[in-house]
Structures are given as C-alpha cells and as structure tokens.
Tab-separated table of C-alpha atoms in Angstrom:
chain	number	residue	atom	x	y	z
N	1	MET	CA	30.880	32.973	-50.153
N	2	ASP	CA	33.172	34.006	-52.944
N	3	ASN	CA	30.261	35.180	-55.053
N	4	PHE	CA	29.205	37.573	-52.294
N	5	ARG	CA	31.285	40.722	-52.140
N	6	TYR	CA	30.197	43.821	-50.330
N	7	LEU	CA	31.564	47.363	-50.590
N	8	PRO	CA	35.356	47.357	-50.907
N	9	GLY	CA	37.739	49.475	-48.848
N	10	VAL	CA	35.413	50.118	-45.933
N	11	SER	CA	36.331	47.639	-43.195
N	12	THR	CA	37.797	49.079	-39.992
N	13	LEU	CA	40.022	46.008	-39.682
N	14	GLU	CA	43.632	46.802	-38.790
N	15	TYR	CA	46.434	44.292	-38.432
N	16	GLU	CA	49.954	44.713	-37.141
N	17	GLU	CA	51.831	41.703	-38.349
N	18	ASN	CA	54.877	42.306	-36.164
N	19	LEU	CA	52.709	41.729	-33.069
N	20	CYS	CA	51.503	38.360	-34.337
N	21	VAL	CA	52.619	35.370	-32.272
N	22	GLY	CA	51.306	32.846	-34.758
N	23	CYS	CA	48.616	31.241	-32.615
N	24	GLY	CA	46.293	30.919	-35.613
N	25	SER	CA	43.115	31.897	-33.749
N	26	CYS	CA	42.149	34.535	-36.285
N	27	GLU	CA	42.318	32.085	-39.143
N	28	ILE	CA	40.091	29.666	-37.232
N	29	VAL	CA	37.389	32.042	-36.017
N	30	CYS	CA	36.999	34.133	-39.181
N	31	PRO	CA	33.970	32.991	-41.183
N	32	HIS	CA	35.302	34.643	-44.340
N	33	GLY	CA	38.900	33.469	-44.587
N	34	VAL	CA	40.246	36.984	-44.129
N	35	PHE	CA	43.412	35.662	-42.472
N	36	THR	CA	45.655	32.812	-43.577
N	37	MET	CA	48.525	31.330	-41.608
N	38	ASN	CA	51.814	31.412	-43.442
N	39	ALA	CA	55.186	30.617	-41.900
N	40	LYS	CA	53.904	31.011	-38.314
N	41	LYS	CA	52.448	34.403	-39.068
N	42	ALA	CA	48.892	35.373	-39.856
N	43	ARG	CA	48.562	37.103	-43.198
N	44	LEU	CA	45.741	39.506	-43.931
N	45	VAL	CA	44.744	38.140	-47.310
N	46	ASP	CA	41.216	39.449	-47.871
N	47	LYS	CA	40.458	42.637	-45.986
N	48	ASP	CA	37.464	43.414	-48.181
N	49	GLY	CA	35.924	40.102	-47.155
N	50	CYS	CA	35.726	41.343	-43.559
N	51	MET	CA	32.233	41.806	-42.144
N	52	GLU	CA	33.521	43.375	-38.905
N	53	CYS	CA	32.124	40.669	-36.652
N	54	GLY	CA	35.044	41.183	-34.268
N	55	ALA	CA	35.814	37.523	-33.549
N	56	CYS	CA	39.454	37.740	-34.648
N	57	ALA	CA	40.279	40.854	-32.621
N	58	LEU	CA	38.542	39.433	-29.565
N	59	ASN	CA	40.528	36.227	-29.734
N	60	CYS	CA	43.893	37.723	-30.666
N	61	PRO	CA	46.163	37.292	-27.616
N	62	THR	CA	48.426	40.203	-28.499
N	63	ALA	CA	45.903	42.737	-29.784
N	64	ALA	CA	47.604	42.623	-33.159
N	65	ILE	CA	44.157	42.843	-34.734
N	66	ARG	CA	41.794	45.736	-34.205
N	67	VAL	CA	38.332	46.210	-35.643
N	68	THR	CA	35.218	48.136	-34.714
N	69	PRO	CA	32.677	45.339	-34.466
N	70	GLY	CA	29.024	45.806	-35.177
N	71	VAL	CA	25.938	44.669	-36.986
N	72	GLY	CA	25.767	45.234	-40.722
N	73	CYS	CA	22.065	45.894	-40.653
N	74	ALA	CA	20.387	48.964	-42.127
N	75	ALA	CA	17.421	48.837	-39.766
N	76	TYR	CA	19.724	48.732	-36.764
N	77	ILE	CA	21.820	51.626	-38.051
N	78	ILE	CA	18.708	53.744	-38.636
N	79	SER	CA	17.672	52.922	-35.098
N	80	GLY	CA	21.082	54.147	-33.953
N	81	TRP	CA	20.654	57.419	-35.853
N	82	ILE	CA	17.248	57.990	-34.321
N	83	HIS	CA	17.710	56.801	-30.761
N	84	GLY	CA	21.466	57.101	-30.318
N	85	LYS	CA	23.812	54.141	-30.470
N	86	GLU	CA	23.521	53.133	-26.825
N	87	ASN	CA	19.730	53.239	-26.759
N	88	ALA	CA	19.565	51.344	-30.025
N	89	ARG	CA	21.637	48.599	-28.456
N	90	ARG	CA	19.132	48.335	-25.610
N	91	ILE	CA	16.118	48.348	-27.862
N	92	TRP	CA	17.614	45.758	-30.158
N	93	ALA	CA	18.747	43.557	-27.352
N	94	ALA	CA	15.139	42.572	-26.787
N	95	ARG	CA	14.419	42.457	-30.476
N	96	CYS	CA	17.280	40.165	-31.352
N	97	ARG	CA	16.187	37.696	-28.726
N	98	LEU	CA	12.766	37.652	-30.298
N	99	TRP	CA	14.220	37.303	-33.747
N	100	MET	CA	16.405	34.471	-32.655
N	101	ASP	CA	13.351	32.654	-31.354
N	102	THR	CA	11.518	33.159	-34.603
N	103	GLY	CA	14.563	32.043	-36.520
N	104	TYR	CA	14.883	35.339	-38.306
N	105	THR	CA	18.650	35.277	-38.440
N	106	ARG	CA	18.969	31.576	-39.052
N	107	PRO	CA	21.019	31.404	-42.210
N	108	SER	CA	23.109	34.372	-41.281
N	109	CYS	CA	24.452	32.707	-38.172
N	110	THR	CA	27.072	35.363	-37.975
N	111	SER	CA	24.528	38.040	-37.505
N	112	ARG	CA	22.832	35.781	-35.025
N	113	ALA	CA	26.105	35.635	-33.148
N	114	LYS	CA	26.290	39.356	-33.430
N	115	CYS	CA	22.797	39.621	-32.005
N	116	SER	CA	23.826	37.592	-29.000
N	117	LYS	CA	26.818	39.853	-28.729
N	118	LEU	CA	24.466	42.776	-28.640
N	119	ARG	CA	22.737	41.249	-25.681
N	120	SER	CA	25.800	41.444	-23.465
V	1	MET	CA	55.922	27.298	-8.145
V	2	ALA	CA	57.153	24.460	-6.013
V	3	SER	CA	60.146	26.373	-4.766
V	4	SER	CA	57.933	28.935	-3.099
V	5	CYS	CA	56.431	26.319	-0.853
V	6	PRO	CA	57.558	25.881	2.709
V	7	GLU	CA	59.626	22.858	3.482
V	8	GLU	CA	57.930	19.895	4.926
V	9	LYS	CA	58.641	20.067	8.656
V	10	ASP	CA	57.163	16.951	10.104
V	11	ASN	CA	58.726	13.622	9.423
V	12	GLN	CA	55.555	11.772	8.859
V	13	PRO	CA	56.630	9.024	6.547
V	14	SER	CA	54.551	8.671	3.515
V	15	PRO	CA	56.258	6.338	1.146
V	16	ALA	CA	53.025	5.121	-0.320
V	17	CYS	CA	51.905	8.472	-1.508
V	18	SER	CA	53.607	8.988	-4.781
V	19	CYS	CA	50.609	7.805	-6.603
V	20	GLN	CA	50.680	7.871	-10.334
V	21	GLU	CA	47.248	8.362	-11.636
V	22	ALA	CA	43.969	9.385	-10.194
V	23	PRO	CA	40.815	7.553	-11.110
V	24	ALA	CA	38.373	9.322	-13.311
V	25	ALA	CA	35.677	9.468	-10.733
V	26	GLY	CA	32.045	10.361	-11.001
V	27	LEU	CA	30.110	12.405	-8.573
V	28	LYS	CA	30.979	10.283	-5.620
V	29	PRO	CA	33.771	11.814	-3.602
V	30	ASP	CA	36.770	11.996	-5.821
V	31	PHE	CA	38.948	10.420	-3.278
V	32	PRO	CA	42.475	11.447	-3.955
V	33	VAL	CA	43.444	7.933	-3.079
V	34	LEU	CA	44.773	5.309	-5.364
V	35	SER	CA	45.433	1.700	-5.910
V	36	GLY	CA	48.074	0.031	-3.883
V	37	ASP	CA	48.568	-2.672	-1.385
V	38	THR	CA	45.559	-2.575	0.856
V	39	ALA	CA	47.489	-3.962	3.746
V	40	VAL	CA	49.316	-0.698	4.140
V	41	CYS	CA	47.411	2.374	5.122
V	42	CYS	CA	48.952	5.706	4.350
V	43	GLY	CA	52.514	4.905	5.035
V	44	GLY	CA	54.840	2.506	6.619
V	45	GLN	CA	52.882	1.939	9.779
V	46	PRO	CA	50.682	-1.042	9.083
V	47	ALA	CA	49.693	-1.180	12.696
V	48	GLU	CA	47.913	2.158	12.484
V	49	PRO	CA	44.139	1.804	12.140
V	50	CYS	CA	42.832	2.728	8.745
V	51	SER	CA	40.689	5.801	8.263
V	52	PRO	CA	36.989	5.292	7.650
V	53	TYR	CA	37.437	7.012	4.286
V	54	GLU	CA	39.562	4.284	2.868
V	55	LYS	CA	38.388	2.504	-0.231
V	56	PRO	CA	39.549	-0.815	-1.503
V	57	GLY	CA	41.828	-0.482	-4.458
V	58	LEU	CA	42.624	3.163	-3.778
V	59	ARG	CA	45.590	4.754	-2.122
V	60	LEU	CA	45.692	8.062	-0.346
V	61	TRP	CA	47.648	10.967	-1.827
V	62	GLY	CA	50.316	12.366	0.496
V	63	PHE	CA	48.881	15.841	0.236
V	64	VAL	CA	45.658	14.814	1.977
V	65	GLU	CA	45.790	15.741	5.627
V	66	ASP	CA	42.424	14.305	6.588
V	67	PHE	CA	38.805	14.427	5.528
V	68	MET	CA	36.099	16.777	6.606
V	69	ASP	CA	32.475	15.763	6.622
V	70	THR	CA	30.204	18.007	4.646
V	71	PRO	CA	26.586	17.756	3.536
V	72	ALA	CA	28.026	16.798	0.172
V	73	GLY	CA	29.999	13.947	1.670
V	74	PRO	CA	33.557	13.724	2.941
V	75	VAL	CA	35.921	16.261	1.364
V	76	PRO	CA	39.695	15.796	1.537
V	77	ARG	CA	41.497	18.521	3.417
V	78	VAL	CA	44.841	19.111	1.750
V	79	ARG	CA	48.160	20.313	3.074
V	80	THR	CA	49.371	23.804	2.185
V	81	HIS	CA	52.964	22.657	1.909
V	82	LEU	CA	54.767	20.099	-0.169
V	83	ILE	CA	56.026	16.798	1.128
V	84	ARG	CA	58.884	14.789	-0.294
V	85	ALA	CA	56.652	12.805	-2.612
V	86	ASP	CA	55.261	16.035	-4.067
V	87	ARG	CA	58.754	17.327	-4.755
V	88	LEU	CA	59.792	14.090	-6.333
V	89	GLY	CA	56.725	14.220	-8.543
V	90	THR	CA	57.550	17.795	-9.512
V	91	VAL	CA	61.063	16.799	-10.471
V	92	PHE	CA	59.757	13.934	-12.581
V	93	ALA	CA	57.239	16.190	-14.281
V	94	ARG	CA	59.901	18.799	-14.931
V	95	VAL	CA	62.188	16.343	-16.614
V	96	GLY	CA	59.313	14.972	-18.571
V	97	ILE	CA	58.703	11.658	-16.865
V	98	GLY	CA	54.993	10.971	-16.664
V	99	ARG	CA	54.387	14.638	-17.232
V	100	ASP	CA	51.234	14.222	-19.251
V	101	SER	CA	49.583	11.994	-16.684
V	102	TYR	CA	50.635	13.978	-13.617
V	103	ARG	CA	47.143	14.706	-12.525
V	104	ILE	CA	44.767	14.274	-9.634
V	105	ALA	CA	41.107	13.414	-9.503
V	106	PRO	CA	38.804	16.318	-10.227
V	107	GLY	CA	36.420	17.319	-7.472
V	108	LEU	CA	36.123	19.328	-4.301
V	109	HIS	CA	39.016	19.668	-1.848
V	110	SER	CA	39.486	21.955	1.113
V	111	VAL	CA	42.160	23.842	3.015
V	112	GLY	CA	41.812	25.102	6.582
V	113	ALA	CA	38.300	24.957	7.950
V	114	PRO	CA	36.018	26.264	5.221
V	115	ASP	CA	32.263	26.645	5.625
V	116	SER	CA	29.397	27.480	3.336
V	117	GLU	CA	30.565	31.100	3.071
V	118	SER	CA	34.148	30.304	2.143
V	119	PRO	CA	35.533	31.121	-1.285
V	120	VAL	CA	35.918	28.411	-3.900
V	121	MET	CA	39.169	28.373	-5.821
V	122	VAL	CA	39.072	26.723	-9.190
V	123	THR	CA	42.154	25.014	-10.526
V	124	ALA	CA	43.210	22.448	-13.031
V	125	ASN	CA	43.634	18.761	-12.328
V	126	TYR	CA	47.260	19.022	-13.385
V	127	LYS	CA	49.082	18.395	-10.144
V	128	LEU	CA	51.656	21.156	-10.568
V	129	SER	CA	48.837	23.705	-10.843
V	130	PHE	CA	47.104	22.191	-7.868
V	131	ASP	CA	50.333	22.247	-5.821
V	132	ALA	CA	50.966	25.875	-6.691
V	133	LEU	CA	47.483	26.802	-5.517
V	134	ARG	CA	47.396	24.924	-2.233
V	135	CYS	CA	50.871	26.111	-1.255
V	136	SER	CA	49.629	29.669	-1.570
V	137	LEU	CA	46.672	29.062	0.728
V	138	SER	CA	48.484	28.572	4.017
V	139	GLY	CA	46.366	29.923	6.878
V	140	ILE	CA	43.365	30.345	4.620
V	141	SER	CA	40.092	28.481	4.796
V	142	ALA	CA	38.767	27.806	1.347
V	143	TRP	CA	37.418	25.205	-1.016
V	144	ILE	CA	39.457	24.067	-3.968
V	145	LEU	CA	37.501	22.867	-6.942
V	146	VAL	CA	39.729	20.820	-9.162
V	147	VAL	CA	38.478	20.840	-12.711
V	148	ASP	CA	39.432	18.313	-15.311
V	149	THR	CA	41.135	20.454	-17.902
V	150	HIS	CA	41.538	17.582	-20.254
V	151	ARG	CA	37.952	18.133	-21.070
V	152	ARG	CA	37.295	20.322	-24.012
V	153	LEU	CA	34.447	22.590	-24.856
V	154	ILE	CA	33.490	22.524	-28.492
V	155	LEU	CA	31.953	25.862	-29.285
V	156	PRO	CA	30.264	26.876	-32.494
V	157	GLN	CA	32.756	28.912	-34.471
V	158	LEU	CA	30.446	31.885	-34.787
V	159	SER	CA	30.252	32.292	-31.012
V	160	ALA	CA	33.791	33.622	-31.280
V	161	THR	CA	32.339	37.117	-31.668
V	162	GLY	CA	31.449	36.948	-27.977
V	163	VAL	CA	33.744	34.309	-26.468
V	164	VAL	CA	37.449	34.726	-25.768
V	165	ALA	CA	38.897	31.231	-25.850
V	166	ARG	CA	41.926	32.038	-23.729
V	167	GLN	CA	39.733	33.670	-21.066
V	168	VAL	CA	37.639	30.541	-20.808
V	169	LYS	CA	40.861	28.616	-20.326
V	170	THR	CA	42.188	30.904	-17.597
V	171	MET	CA	38.881	31.356	-15.827
V	172	CYS	CA	37.642	27.790	-15.682
V	173	GLY	CA	40.416	25.707	-17.138
V	174	PHE	CA	38.384	24.274	-19.974
V	175	GLU	CA	39.988	24.288	-23.334
V	176	VAL	CA	37.901	25.849	-26.057
V	177	VAL	CA	37.928	24.122	-29.396
V	178	TRP	CA	36.256	26.064	-32.167
V	179	GLY	CA	33.848	23.755	-33.895
V	180	PRO	CA	32.580	24.244	-37.428
V	181	VAL	CA	30.141	26.980	-38.410
V	182	HIS	CA	27.366	24.530	-39.141
V	183	ALA	CA	26.304	21.752	-36.786
V	184	ARG	CA	25.852	19.450	-39.763
V	185	HIS	CA	29.640	19.354	-40.126
V	186	LEU	CA	30.228	18.276	-36.528
V	187	LYS	CA	30.547	14.608	-37.319
V	188	ALA	CA	33.139	15.188	-40.007
V	189	PHE	CA	34.856	17.614	-37.644
V	190	LEU	CA	35.095	15.013	-34.879
V	191	ASP	CA	36.087	12.262	-37.273
V	192	GLY	CA	38.837	14.513	-38.558
V	193	GLY	CA	40.365	14.814	-35.104
V	194	MET	CA	38.613	18.079	-34.233
V	195	LYS	CA	39.945	19.736	-37.311
V	196	ALA	CA	37.696	21.764	-39.553
V	197	THR	CA	38.330	22.081	-43.240
V	198	PRO	CA	38.478	25.640	-44.611
V	199	ALA	CA	35.018	25.099	-46.085
V	200	MET	CA	33.616	24.218	-42.646
V	201	ARG	CA	34.990	27.481	-41.300
V	202	LYS	CA	33.099	29.674	-43.749
V	203	VAL	CA	29.547	30.937	-43.645
V	204	THR	CA	27.284	30.228	-46.562
V	205	PHE	CA	24.356	32.095	-48.025
V	206	SER	CA	22.805	29.745	-50.512
V	207	PHE	CA	19.661	30.361	-52.541
V	208	ARG	CA	17.710	28.245	-50.101
V	209	GLU	CA	19.080	30.093	-47.099
V	210	ARG	CA	18.144	33.401	-48.676
V	211	VAL	CA	14.660	32.320	-49.690
V	212	GLU	CA	13.959	31.132	-46.166
V	213	LEU	CA	14.366	34.723	-44.997
V	214	ILE	CA	11.780	36.192	-47.349
V	215	PRO	CA	8.689	35.498	-45.191
V	216	VAL	CA	10.093	37.548	-42.343
V	217	GLU	CA	11.018	40.358	-44.711
V	218	LEU	CA	7.386	40.369	-45.859
V	219	ASN	CA	6.125	40.103	-42.320
V	220	HIS	CA	7.916	43.331	-41.502
V	221	MET	CA	5.959	45.038	-44.251
V	222	GLY	CA	2.605	44.706	-42.467
V	223	LYS	CA	2.579	47.903	-40.456
V	224	PRO	CA	4.073	50.240	-43.063
V	225	THR	CA	1.626	48.859	-45.607
V	226	LEU	CA	-1.269	49.667	-43.304
V	227	TYR	CA	-0.205	53.315	-43.271
V	228	LEU	CA	0.721	53.434	-46.913
V	229	LEU	CA	-2.444	52.032	-48.506
V	230	PRO	CA	-4.813	54.838	-47.393
V	231	ALA	CA	-2.152	57.380	-48.367
V	232	LEU	CA	-1.894	55.889	-51.855
V	233	PHE	CA	-5.650	56.120	-52.455
V	234	LEU	CA	-5.809	59.575	-50.906
V	235	LEU	CA	-3.033	60.933	-53.111
V	236	SER	CA	-4.570	59.244	-56.137
V	237	GLY	CA	-7.926	60.911	-55.568
V	238	LEU	CA	-6.553	64.439	-55.283
V	239	GLY	CA	-7.346	66.560	-58.329
V	240	GLN	CA	-9.134	69.538	-59.760
V	241	GLY	CA	-12.320	68.907	-57.831
V	242	PHE	CA	-10.136	68.566	-54.749
V	243	PHE	CA	-10.993	64.896	-54.290
V	244	SER	CA	-12.517	62.373	-56.628
V	245	VAL	CA	-13.538	58.966	-55.379
V	246	SER	CA	-13.539	57.482	-58.883
V	247	ALA	CA	-9.983	58.764	-59.465
V	248	ALA	CA	-8.952	57.459	-56.068
V	249	VAL	CA	-10.150	54.019	-57.092
V	250	SER	CA	-8.951	53.939	-60.710
V	251	ARG	CA	-5.550	55.572	-60.138
V	252	GLY	CA	-5.242	54.075	-56.673
V	253	VAL	CA	-5.364	50.584	-58.123
V	254	SER	CA	-2.362	51.248	-60.340
V	255	ALA	CA	-0.540	52.850	-57.398
V	256	LEU	CA	-1.345	49.782	-55.321
V	257	LEU	CA	-0.054	47.555	-58.081
V	258	ALA	CA	3.135	49.609	-58.159
V	259	TYR	CA	3.513	49.148	-54.429
V	260	LEU	CA	3.028	45.384	-54.697
V	261	LEU	CA	5.643	45.275	-57.438
V	262	ALA	CA	8.025	47.263	-55.261
V	263	VAL	CA	7.583	44.827	-52.386
V	264	ALA	CA	8.018	41.893	-54.729
V	265	THR	CA	11.254	43.248	-56.166
V	266	GLY	CA	12.780	44.652	-52.961
V	267	ALA	CA	11.802	42.009	-50.446
V	268	VAL	CA	11.424	38.863	-52.559
V	269	ILE	CA	13.352	38.986	-55.822
V	270	ALA	CA	16.314	40.989	-54.506
V	271	PRO	CA	17.107	38.491	-51.694
V	272	ALA	CA	16.536	35.514	-53.968
V	273	LEU	CA	18.716	36.786	-56.825
V	274	LEU	CA	21.173	38.654	-54.600
V	275	PRO	CA	24.493	37.418	-56.000
V	276	TRP	CA	23.411	37.865	-59.611
V	277	LEU	CA	22.110	41.424	-59.360
V	278	PRO	CA	24.462	44.147	-60.558
V	279	GLY	CA	26.119	46.439	-58.001
V	280	ARG	CA	27.625	45.864	-54.590
V	281	ALA	CA	25.300	48.161	-52.654
V	282	PHE	CA	21.992	46.505	-51.843
V	283	ALA	CA	20.148	49.774	-52.455
V	284	LEU	CA	21.490	49.744	-55.995
V	285	LYS	CA	20.402	46.159	-56.558
V	286	GLY	CA	16.904	47.043	-55.346
V	287	ALA	CA	16.720	50.207	-57.426
V	288	GLY	CA	17.746	48.337	-60.574
V	289	LEU	CA	15.075	45.721	-60.050
V	290	GLY	CA	12.584	48.489	-59.311
V	291	ALA	CA	13.398	50.232	-62.583
V	292	ALA	CA	12.735	47.016	-64.465
V	293	ALA	CA	9.456	46.514	-62.636
V	294	GLY	CA	8.486	50.123	-63.386
V	295	ALA	CA	9.157	49.592	-67.063
V	296	LEU	CA	7.022	46.469	-67.008
V	297	LEU	CA	4.168	48.305	-65.313
V	298	SER	CA	4.415	51.166	-67.782
V	299	ALA	CA	4.245	48.731	-70.678
V	300	LEU	CA	1.204	47.000	-69.211
V	301	PHE	CA	-0.677	50.268	-68.657
V	302	ALA	CA	0.579	51.975	-71.769
V	303	GLY	CA	-2.887	53.170	-72.816
V	304	GLN	CA	-4.168	54.169	-69.403
V	305	LEU	CA	-1.310	56.060	-67.784
V	306	ALA	CA	0.187	59.402	-68.719
V	307	ARG	CA	3.951	59.558	-69.147
V	308	SER	CA	4.310	61.564	-65.963
V	309	GLU	CA	2.338	58.903	-64.149
V	310	MET	CA	4.536	56.142	-65.524
V	311	LEU	CA	7.572	58.066	-64.376
V	312	ALA	CA	6.004	58.686	-60.965
V	313	LEU	CA	5.174	55.025	-60.440
V	314	THR	CA	8.590	53.883	-61.668
V	315	LEU	CA	10.339	56.272	-59.293
V	316	PHE	CA	8.058	55.102	-56.509
V	317	ILE	CA	8.818	51.432	-57.171
V	318	MET	CA	12.544	52.154	-57.368
V	319	ALA	CA	12.575	54.066	-54.083
V	320	VAL	CA	10.598	51.439	-52.163
V	321	SER	CA	12.413	48.484	-53.706
V	322	SER	CA	15.773	50.110	-53.040
V	323	TYR	CA	14.880	50.739	-49.411
V	324	LEU	CA	13.629	47.201	-48.871
V	325	ALA	CA	16.672	45.642	-50.500
V	326	MET	CA	18.886	47.865	-48.361
V	327	ASN	CA	17.143	46.529	-45.289
V	328	PHE	CA	18.089	43.030	-46.290
V	329	THR	CA	21.712	43.839	-45.367
V	330	GLY	CA	20.926	42.863	-41.777
V	331	SER	CA	19.964	39.358	-42.793
V	332	THR	CA	23.121	38.460	-44.634
V	333	PRO	CA	26.298	37.020	-43.174
V	334	PHE	CA	28.689	39.213	-45.129
V	335	THR	CA	27.759	42.889	-44.847
V	336	SER	CA	29.983	45.038	-42.647
V	337	PRO	CA	28.392	47.769	-40.512
V	338	THR	CA	30.810	50.365	-41.858
V	339	GLY	CA	29.838	49.420	-45.387
V	340	VAL	CA	26.118	49.437	-44.664
V	341	GLU	CA	26.321	52.855	-43.060
V	342	LYS	CA	28.291	54.200	-46.004
V	343	GLU	CA	25.698	52.790	-48.387
V	344	MET	CA	22.834	54.239	-46.372
V	345	ARG	CA	24.267	57.741	-46.229
V	346	LYS	CA	24.091	57.870	-49.997
V	347	ALA	CA	21.021	55.741	-50.578
V	348	ILE	CA	18.511	57.171	-48.130
V	349	PRO	CA	18.618	60.746	-49.492
V	350	ALA	CA	18.261	59.333	-53.007
V	351	GLN	CA	15.353	57.130	-51.982
V	352	ALA	CA	13.639	60.054	-50.240
V	353	ALA	CA	14.156	62.306	-53.250
V	354	GLY	CA	12.804	59.626	-55.570
V	355	ALA	CA	9.723	59.059	-53.442
V	356	LEU	CA	9.041	62.772	-53.080
V	357	THR	CA	9.409	63.365	-56.813
V	358	ALA	CA	7.054	60.452	-57.409
V	359	VAL	CA	4.402	61.950	-55.129
V	360	ILE	CA	4.717	65.402	-56.708
V	361	LEU	CA	4.458	63.960	-60.210
V	362	TRP	CA	1.537	61.731	-59.280
V	363	VAL	CA	-0.489	64.430	-57.558
V	364	SER	CA	0.258	67.139	-60.116
V	365	THR	CA	-0.867	64.817	-62.911
V	366	GLY	CA	-4.100	64.362	-60.995
V	367	PHE	CA	-4.664	68.092	-60.988
V	368	MET	CA	-3.742	68.553	-64.637
V	369	GLY	CA	-5.637	65.580	-65.998
V	370	GLY	CA	-8.911	65.967	-64.091
C-alpha cells in the first residue's frame, strides 16, 4: 500500500501515548501499519496512512486512541449532504448490503467492513 | 472469589471428588464426572447405591448435588457453596499447580430449580470462574452454561471495525484472534502459530483488484447517461434558427464522443492507473486525465471544431472525468472520510463551474456559428 497515499494532515486520529497499556491491539487490527509496538508502547508512526476505519480506537482497552470513523466515499458523503448524515446511514445500509452481494466492495475489504459497520 | 463463599456445612465426605480433568465431551450430557475407581461411588461409602447417571470411567465432581431430568437430558445441579475439595483445588490453582488444566467439562448445569423461563448464565470452563459464579447464585434458580474458553474465534482482521475483541471475551468467553486480512493467507497464518506477518495485516489494492471494480463503476453510469444523452443533442442543436436537427446530429456526435472519453478516463483509466497519476486528490487525477483526453479530441477534430468548441468539450471532459474519479474514492481501501470530504468541498464547485462554462461556450458557439 506504500504507493497509495491520500491527502496528508486530515485524519481525525488522536493518540495519547501515556494511556497506552501496550496490549498491541492497534498494531494488529490496523490495515495500514499506522501503529507500531516499541518497548511495550504503541507508537503512532504513520498518521497520514490512516483511513479512519475506527478499528484501533474500538479495540483500544484504555481509549488512548480516538478517531471519527466513517466511509471514505464521495457518493456516500454527497448523500449525507443531501439527506442528512443519519438518513444517509439508513439509505446506505440497504445499499451496502446489496453491494456486498454483488461484490462491489470486494477488493476494498476495509470499506466492505465499513459497510457492515454502517449496517449496525 | 472463593473466600466469599459460605463454608461447607454438611460433613458429607467426598474424597473422590478432587477430579483433575474433565473430558472434552460432545453434545451428550457433559457429565461433570471423571475417571476413577468404579467400585466407589461418590465418596467413601461403597455400600451406597450408585446413581443412575453414573458412567463407567467417569467420576462425579464434588460440586454436583444431583441431576435434574430435562427434555435435553439429565443436567447436573451444582452446589452454591464450596466443599473442601473445591478449596483445595483453588489453593493448588493459586500456587500454580495444575492451574492451566483446572477446568470442567463445558455444557449445561443448573442451580436451584430452573425451568424454561429461567435465566442462563454463561461462564468459562475454568473452574475458578465457575466456582465464583455458582457461589453467587445461592437461592437462585438458573441455568449455567459453561463455555469452553480454550476455543478461539479467528476473525477476519477487517471485522475489527465492528468487533471489540475484549467484549467478545467478556460476553461469551471466546477468545478473539485476529486473522489475516485475506483468507488466502489463513494457512500460512495457522502454520505460523496464529501469527500474521506485517504483510498479512495490510490491505492491498493491486492493478487487478482495481480493474475488477471498473464494471460496477460503469454500471453506475447507466441512469445519468440516459438523462445526459438527450441533453447533449438538445444543447448541440440550439442555434440561430433556435433548433437545428442537422447541428444536433453533427455537433451532438462530437459531444457524445467527448462524454464517452470522459467516462473512459474517469471511470476506467483513472482506477486502473490510480497510483501512477499525479496528485493525491482523486478529482485532480481525473481532471488531469480529462485534460489529456480533451487535447486528443481537439487534435482529432482540428478541422471541424471551433476553438471555443474544443475548449468547451475539454472542460466538459475534465469536469465529468474529475467527478467520476472522485467517486472512485469509495471503492478504495485507503481513503479517509475526512480527506474525501475535504477534497469534495474544493472539487465539486470546480467541477460545476467547469461544466457550466462548457455548456455556455458550447451553446454560444452554436448561436454564433449558425
């Protein structure tokens, strides 16, 4: 993925290293190697690689990581502008299911995971 | 946990009940009974008649009071206090003797007199956990479902956006192990002792993976195209005589060609060549490709199109291609929503301005040229 870089300096990812208990979950669940374990502490090594999927924050036992998770999809964001964020979620819940069936999000498994997250 | 339990009051001897290991049983009642001398039944009173629930080769745990018959077969009813054997086992576990195998058979147990409406408590098959639970259930009628927590759930790594591993552990006792991103790495993952290499933990977006997405991108174009085609011919036909069918056809064909080029660049070439196109913003990548396509079109129709028309079509291709490429953000595994929104706030006004300018140029040329 190193040849894919998106806009720098935008991610909402925040990390408080002093809260880290060194469990290593963030390093494991991140699909972009944003965190690396070093001396029993997670180090935020590539913030600009973050796609805001939210897996690390969700699985951090001490809430040392915070991020506003979402779907990096222009069509979905337009839908949010038009219908409001909550309604867009509802509309897309059905759509994502359909897309999953048709394999639309196949290679971008992460957005597929994000679609299933949308469903909840 | 053990200290909070009431002392064993009765003196029922149960020397045979400090069983070591429970059998890994199937669906059949997980009798909390274990191997031992079959001559002795539940203690030092060989004369006592054996219970009908006895099984050869198994010995009863001391915590089992009796069995209750249920439609699902006999279910052991367990004591809500500790007996000496339990305490001894706790001490051993605490000092580390046999700690890792201090477990009971998974399955359904009961306390009190539960029925079909009674709550089901779920606990681990580690005996200390089980003891802590049953000792807290004195006077309560409930089912206890003992779950084998040595079992692991291997989840796809990318499900971590919606699954909290530690919650799974606390709620059902199963340990979550994050598997690799791709199922094709599972074998290597298992062979490596459930360890994923850094490469297995990362998403990929290869040329092939990107190209596979193109058909759906094109599929999404159906409806907009249906609206756009009549508009293209309509705008192309507008002119001095208000509307000219011949102009609609001749100029409309070049507008249609421009549209096809825009779709080709924005929805086909941009995804395919994504990492090699200049710019981080997808809208920029699409616009750049569109400009190139516009130049190509202008060169091809050098004799037939006015300069204003070339400019109009180039702007049109750029706007459409940029928009389509921007929409590809949702199909990639690396674009952040914050980034996409930032890109869109700049790109959409530019795309709209480009398209509008294109229409004005195109129509005004129609009126001037005749």
